[in-house]
Coordinates of C-alpha atoms in Angstrom, one line a residue:
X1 CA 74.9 97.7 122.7
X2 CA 75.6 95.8 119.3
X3 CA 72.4 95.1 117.6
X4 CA 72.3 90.8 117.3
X5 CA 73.5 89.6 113.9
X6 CA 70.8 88.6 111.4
X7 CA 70.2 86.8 108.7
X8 CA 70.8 89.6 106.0
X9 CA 70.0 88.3 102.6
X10 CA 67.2 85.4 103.0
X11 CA 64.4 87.3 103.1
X12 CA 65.3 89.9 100.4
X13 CA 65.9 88.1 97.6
X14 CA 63.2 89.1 96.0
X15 CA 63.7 92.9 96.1
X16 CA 65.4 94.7 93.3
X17 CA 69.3 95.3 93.9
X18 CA 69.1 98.7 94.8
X19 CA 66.7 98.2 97.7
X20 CA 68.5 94.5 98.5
X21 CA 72.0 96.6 98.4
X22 CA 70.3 99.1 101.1
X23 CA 69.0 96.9 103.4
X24 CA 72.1 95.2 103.4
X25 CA 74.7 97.8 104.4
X26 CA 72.1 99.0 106.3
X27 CA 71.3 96.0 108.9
X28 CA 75.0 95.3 108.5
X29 CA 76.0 98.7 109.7
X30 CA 73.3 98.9 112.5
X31 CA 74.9 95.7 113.6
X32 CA 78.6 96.8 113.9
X33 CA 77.4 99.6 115.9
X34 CA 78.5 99.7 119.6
X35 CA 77.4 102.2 122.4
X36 CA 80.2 104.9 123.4
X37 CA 80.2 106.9 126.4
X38 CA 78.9 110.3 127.3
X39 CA 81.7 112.2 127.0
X40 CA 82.1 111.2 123.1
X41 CA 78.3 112.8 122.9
X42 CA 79.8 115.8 123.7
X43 CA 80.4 118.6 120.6
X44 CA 83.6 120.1 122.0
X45 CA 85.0 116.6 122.7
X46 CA 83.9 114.8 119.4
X47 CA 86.0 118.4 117.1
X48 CA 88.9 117.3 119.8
X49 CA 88.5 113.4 118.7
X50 CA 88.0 114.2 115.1
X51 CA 91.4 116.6 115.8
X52 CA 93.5 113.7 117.2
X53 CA 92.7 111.5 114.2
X54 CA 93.2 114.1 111.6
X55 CA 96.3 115.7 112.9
X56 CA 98.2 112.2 113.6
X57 CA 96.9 108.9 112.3
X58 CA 95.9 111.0 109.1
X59 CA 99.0 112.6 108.2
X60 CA 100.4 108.2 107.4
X61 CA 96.9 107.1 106.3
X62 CA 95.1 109.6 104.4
X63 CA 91.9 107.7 103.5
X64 CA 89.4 110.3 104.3
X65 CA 88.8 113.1 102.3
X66 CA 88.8 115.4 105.8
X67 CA 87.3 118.4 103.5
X68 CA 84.4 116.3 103.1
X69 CA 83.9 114.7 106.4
X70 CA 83.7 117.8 108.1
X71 CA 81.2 119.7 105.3
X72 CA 78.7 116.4 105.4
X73 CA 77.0 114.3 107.0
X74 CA 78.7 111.4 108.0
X75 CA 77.7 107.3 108.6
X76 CA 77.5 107.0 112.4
X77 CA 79.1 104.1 112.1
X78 CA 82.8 106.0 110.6
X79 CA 82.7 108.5 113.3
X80 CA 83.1 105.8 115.4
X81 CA 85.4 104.8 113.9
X82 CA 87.2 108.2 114.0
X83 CA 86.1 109.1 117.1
X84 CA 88.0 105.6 118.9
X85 CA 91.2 105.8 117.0
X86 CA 91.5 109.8 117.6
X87 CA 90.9 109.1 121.2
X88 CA 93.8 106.3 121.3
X89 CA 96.3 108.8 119.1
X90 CA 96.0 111.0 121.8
X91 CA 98.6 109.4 123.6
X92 CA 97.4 109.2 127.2
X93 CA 97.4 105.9 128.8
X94 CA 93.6 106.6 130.2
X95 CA 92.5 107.7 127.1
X96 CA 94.6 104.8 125.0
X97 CA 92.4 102.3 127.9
X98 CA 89.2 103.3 126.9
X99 CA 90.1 104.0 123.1
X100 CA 90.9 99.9 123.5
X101 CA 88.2 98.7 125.1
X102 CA 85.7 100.8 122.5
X103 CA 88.0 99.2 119.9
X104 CA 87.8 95.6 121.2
X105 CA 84.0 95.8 121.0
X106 CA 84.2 97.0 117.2
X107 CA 86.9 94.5 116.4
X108 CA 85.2 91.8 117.7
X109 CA 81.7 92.5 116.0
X110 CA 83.3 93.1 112.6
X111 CA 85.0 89.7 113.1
X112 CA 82.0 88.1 113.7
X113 CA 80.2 90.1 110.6
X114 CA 83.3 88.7 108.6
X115 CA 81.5 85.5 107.5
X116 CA 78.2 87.4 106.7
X117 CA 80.4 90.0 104.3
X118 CA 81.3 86.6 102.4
X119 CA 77.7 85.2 102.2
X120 CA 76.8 88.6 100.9
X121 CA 79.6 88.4 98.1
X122 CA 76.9 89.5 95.2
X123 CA 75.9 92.3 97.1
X124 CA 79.1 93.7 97.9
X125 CA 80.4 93.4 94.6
X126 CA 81.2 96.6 93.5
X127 CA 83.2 100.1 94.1
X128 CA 79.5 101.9 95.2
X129 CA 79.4 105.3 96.6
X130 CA 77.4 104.1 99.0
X131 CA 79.8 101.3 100.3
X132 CA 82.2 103.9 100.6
X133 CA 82.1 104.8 104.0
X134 CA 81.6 101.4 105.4
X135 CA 84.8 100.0 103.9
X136 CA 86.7 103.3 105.3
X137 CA 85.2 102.5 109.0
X138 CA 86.7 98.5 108.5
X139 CA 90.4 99.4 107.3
X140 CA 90.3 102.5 110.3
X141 CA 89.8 99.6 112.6
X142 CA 92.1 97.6 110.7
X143 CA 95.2 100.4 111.1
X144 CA 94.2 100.8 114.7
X145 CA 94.7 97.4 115.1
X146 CA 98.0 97.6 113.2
X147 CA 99.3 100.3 115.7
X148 CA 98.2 98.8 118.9
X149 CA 100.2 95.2 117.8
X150 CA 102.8 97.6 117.1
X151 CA 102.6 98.8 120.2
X152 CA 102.6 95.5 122.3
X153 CA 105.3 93.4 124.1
X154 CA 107.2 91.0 121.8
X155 CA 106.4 87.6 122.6
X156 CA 103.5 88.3 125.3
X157 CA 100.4 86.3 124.7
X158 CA 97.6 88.6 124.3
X159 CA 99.8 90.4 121.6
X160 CA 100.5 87.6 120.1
X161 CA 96.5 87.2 120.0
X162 CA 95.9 90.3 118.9
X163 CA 98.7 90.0 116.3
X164 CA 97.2 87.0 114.7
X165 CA 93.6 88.5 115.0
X166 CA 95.6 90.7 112.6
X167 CA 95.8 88.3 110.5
X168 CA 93.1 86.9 109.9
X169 CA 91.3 90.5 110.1
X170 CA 93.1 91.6 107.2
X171 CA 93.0 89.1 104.9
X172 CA 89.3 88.7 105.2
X173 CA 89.4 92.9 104.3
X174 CA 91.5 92.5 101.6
X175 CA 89.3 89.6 100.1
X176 CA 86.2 91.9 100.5
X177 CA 88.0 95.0 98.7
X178 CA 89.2 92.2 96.1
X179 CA 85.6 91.2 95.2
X180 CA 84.4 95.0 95.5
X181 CA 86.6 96.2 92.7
X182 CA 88.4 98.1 94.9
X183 CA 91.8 97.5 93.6
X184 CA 90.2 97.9 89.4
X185 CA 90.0 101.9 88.4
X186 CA 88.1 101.2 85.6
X187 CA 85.4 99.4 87.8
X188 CA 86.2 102.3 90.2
X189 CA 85.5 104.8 87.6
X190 CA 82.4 102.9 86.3
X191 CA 80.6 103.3 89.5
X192 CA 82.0 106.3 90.3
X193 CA 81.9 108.3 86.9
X194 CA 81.1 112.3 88.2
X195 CA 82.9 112.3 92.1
X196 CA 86.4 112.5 91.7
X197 CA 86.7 112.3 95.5
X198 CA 84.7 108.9 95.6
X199 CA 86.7 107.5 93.3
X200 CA 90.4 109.2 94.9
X201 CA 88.8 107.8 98.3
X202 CA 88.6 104.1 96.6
X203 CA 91.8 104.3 95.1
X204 CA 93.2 105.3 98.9
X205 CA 91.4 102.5 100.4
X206 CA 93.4 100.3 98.0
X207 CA 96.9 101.3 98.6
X208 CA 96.6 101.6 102.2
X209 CA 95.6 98.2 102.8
X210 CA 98.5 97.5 100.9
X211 CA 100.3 99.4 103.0
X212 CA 98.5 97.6 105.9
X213 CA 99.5 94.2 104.8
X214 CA 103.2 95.5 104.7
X215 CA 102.8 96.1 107.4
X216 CA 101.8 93.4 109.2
X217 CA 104.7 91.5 107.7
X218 CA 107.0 93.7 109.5
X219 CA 105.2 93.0 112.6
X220 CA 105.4 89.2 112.4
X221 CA 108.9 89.2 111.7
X222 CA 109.3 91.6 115.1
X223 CA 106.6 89.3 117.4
X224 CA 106.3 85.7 115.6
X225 CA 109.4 85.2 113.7
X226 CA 108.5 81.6 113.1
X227 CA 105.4 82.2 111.6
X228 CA 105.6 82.0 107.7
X229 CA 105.0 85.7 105.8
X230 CA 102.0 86.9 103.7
X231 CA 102.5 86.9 100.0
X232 CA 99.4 87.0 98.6
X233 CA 98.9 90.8 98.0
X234 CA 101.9 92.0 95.5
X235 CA 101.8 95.6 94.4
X236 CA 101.2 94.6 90.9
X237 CA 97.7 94.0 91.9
X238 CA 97.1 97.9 92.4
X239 CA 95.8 98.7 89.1
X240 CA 94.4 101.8 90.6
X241 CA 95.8 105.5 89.8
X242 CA 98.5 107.0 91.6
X243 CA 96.7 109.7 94.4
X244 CA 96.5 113.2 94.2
X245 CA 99.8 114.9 96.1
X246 CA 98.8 115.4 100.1
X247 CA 98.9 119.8 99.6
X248 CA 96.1 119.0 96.3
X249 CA 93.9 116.3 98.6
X250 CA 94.0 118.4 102.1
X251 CA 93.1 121.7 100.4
X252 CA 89.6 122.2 100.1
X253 CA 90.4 124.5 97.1
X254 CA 91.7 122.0 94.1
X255 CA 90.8 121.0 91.4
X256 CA 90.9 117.3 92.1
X257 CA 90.0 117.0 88.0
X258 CA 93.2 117.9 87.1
X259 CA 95.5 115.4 85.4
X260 CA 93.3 112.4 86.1
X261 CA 93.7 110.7 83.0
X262 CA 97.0 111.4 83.1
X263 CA 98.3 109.7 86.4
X264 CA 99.4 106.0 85.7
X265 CA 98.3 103.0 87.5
X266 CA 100.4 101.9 90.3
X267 CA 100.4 98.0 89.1
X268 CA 102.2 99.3 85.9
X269 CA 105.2 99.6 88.1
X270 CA 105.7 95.7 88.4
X271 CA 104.4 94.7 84.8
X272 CA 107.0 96.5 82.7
X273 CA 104.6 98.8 81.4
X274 CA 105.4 102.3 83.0
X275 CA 106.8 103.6 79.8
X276 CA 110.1 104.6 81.6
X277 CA 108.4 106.7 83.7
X278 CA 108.9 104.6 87.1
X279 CA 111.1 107.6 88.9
X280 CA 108.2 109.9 87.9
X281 CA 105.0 107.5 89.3
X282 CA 107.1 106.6 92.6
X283 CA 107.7 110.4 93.1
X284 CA 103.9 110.8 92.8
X285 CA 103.2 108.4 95.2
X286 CA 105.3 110.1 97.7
X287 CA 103.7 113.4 97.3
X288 CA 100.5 111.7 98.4
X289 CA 102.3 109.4 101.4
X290 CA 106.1 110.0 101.6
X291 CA 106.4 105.9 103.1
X292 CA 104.1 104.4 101.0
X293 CA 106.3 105.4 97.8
X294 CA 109.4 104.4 99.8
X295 CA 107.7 100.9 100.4
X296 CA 106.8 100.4 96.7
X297 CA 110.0 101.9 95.5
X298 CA 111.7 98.9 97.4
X299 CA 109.6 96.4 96.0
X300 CA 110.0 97.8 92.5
X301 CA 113.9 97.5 93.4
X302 CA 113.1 93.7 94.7
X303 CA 116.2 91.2 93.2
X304 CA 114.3 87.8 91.7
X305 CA 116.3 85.9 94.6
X306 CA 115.2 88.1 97.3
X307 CA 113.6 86.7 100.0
X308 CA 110.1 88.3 101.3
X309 CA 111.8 88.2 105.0
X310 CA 115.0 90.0 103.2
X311 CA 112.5 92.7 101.4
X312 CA 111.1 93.9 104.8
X313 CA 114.5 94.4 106.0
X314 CA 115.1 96.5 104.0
X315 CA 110.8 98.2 104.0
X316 CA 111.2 98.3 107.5
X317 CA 113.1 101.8 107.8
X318 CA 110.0 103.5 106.6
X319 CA 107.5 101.5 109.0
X320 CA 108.9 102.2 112.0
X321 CA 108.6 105.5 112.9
X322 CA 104.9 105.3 111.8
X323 CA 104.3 103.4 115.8
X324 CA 106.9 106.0 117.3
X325 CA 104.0 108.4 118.6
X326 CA 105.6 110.9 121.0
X327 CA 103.3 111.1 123.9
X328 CA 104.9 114.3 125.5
X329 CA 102.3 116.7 127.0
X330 CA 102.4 118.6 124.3
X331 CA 101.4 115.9 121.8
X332 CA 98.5 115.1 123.9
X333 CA 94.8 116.1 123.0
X334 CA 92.7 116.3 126.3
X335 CA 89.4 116.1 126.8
X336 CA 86.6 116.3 129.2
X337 CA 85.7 113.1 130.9
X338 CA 83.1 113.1 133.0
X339 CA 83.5 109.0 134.4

């Protein structure tokens, strides 16, 4: 069970800000715990899980540096995280039913958290290594939630609920990255100034929830076509460096070093200042996620007249097939369940 909310900051005011930061993430994180079943306790079942995530929802969201996930130790609270959305990528409609439920829990508690994660603004406040994997456990949740709206029935309440939840969810996410510095690579590289995979890993987390957010624009358009479009997040807001290419990131081998000064910032694409090199960045951007570069490459291509409902017309070739997850017997990842 979820450990009660608590009052996070009152009594620590007094501490230094390292130990006040700690405690912080710390309670927090306790609190957005929840209590899986037995068969996730289980080794052989938790390399399946881990499998499912990596070799599906990984290969169109590559936050996680899966090198490092697998050599350290990681926050319980992201292999949750992992653990629930690579049990739900496995395709099966049992598995997908408990995957849910799990997810429900964490989705709920991190709502409720939401408002806490605002008070605690001056904590959160910065690209740390240490907030690192608590922000990657929030957008997993967020891109679960993302697929299973995907994967509702237009116009049915609950999805429509769930869809809106959406809403809400990740503009609250992308207001907490915003105040972190997650979308600034020089305060990425500030707090991050000798792991080049903390700060690739921030830099991630930025253009994915991007991706997110255009996301969820497609999906309102496909299940409330009344309700009015996001526009808050433009692309010229990534001011973060384009990502290594997906063979450099998923080899545990390279030199992730190389070129880093070199790559440009993905903001520069919309404020004239790419130095005619836009072909060049938007090429680099695919190498790390094929339709994340499509998806900028349109907006870099967006007409001054062009309608935000016209623009995802013509994003949403490259969004589909993201939801279209075969769930053939072959595709399927089973594991032992012992309910």
């Amino acid at each position: 069970m979820p450990e009660p909310k608590r009052d996070i900051g009152n009594n620590a005011e007094a501490k230094p800000d390292d130990e006040r930061r700690e405690l912080a993430l710390r309670r927090l994180s306790d609190s957005m715990m929840i209590s899986l079943g037995a068969e996730f306790a289980q080794a052989s079942n938790r390399r399946l899980l881990e499998q499912g995530y990596f070799s599906k929802l990984h290969l169109h969201w590559p936050i996680l540096h899966q090198n490092t996930f697998h050599s350290n130790a990681q926050p319980e609270q992201l292999v949750q995280a992992v653990l629930v959305a690579g049990l739900w990528m496995t395709g099966t409609a049992k598995a997908r039913q408990l995957a849910e439920c799990h997810h429900d829990k964490i989705v709920e508690i991190q709502c409720e958290n939401s408002s806490i994660l605002e008070q605690q603004s001056d904590i959160f406040n910065a690209p740390r290594p240490e907030f690192l994997a608590f922000f990657q456990s929030i957008m997993i949740s967020t891109i679960l939630l993302t697929y299973r709206a995907a994967n509702g029935t237009p116009g049915a309440v609950v999805d429509n609920k769930r869809l809106l939840r959406l809403t809400v969810y990740s503009k609250r996410l992308y207001r907490l990255f915003n105040n972190a510095g997650v979308f600034d690579q020089q305060r990425i590289d500030a707090e991050n100034p000798l792991d080049p995979i903390v700060r690739e890993q921030y830099q991630r987390l930025a253009i994915m929830l991007f991706k997110a957010f255009v996301h969820l624009n497609a999906l309102l358009i496909t299940h409330l076509p009344k309700f009015r479009l996001l526009d808050y997040f433009h692309p010229a807001m990534l001011n973060v460096r384009v990502p290594s290419s997906q063979e450099i990131w998923n080899a545990s081998n390279k030199d992730h070093l190389q070129d880093v000064d070199g790559r440009a910032l993905i903001g520069s694409l919309f404020t004239g200042d790419t130095n005619n090199l836009t072909y060049q960045t938007l090429t680099s951007i695919s190498a790390c996620d094929f339709s994340t570069g499509m998806i900028l490459g349109c907006f870099n291509k967006r007409r001054p007249d062009e309608s935000l409902l016209e623009l995802m017309g013509r994003v949403s070739p490259f969004l589909a097939w993201h939801f279209n997850i075969q769930a053939s017997e072959e595709s399927r990842i089973e594991y032992d369940d012992e309910s």
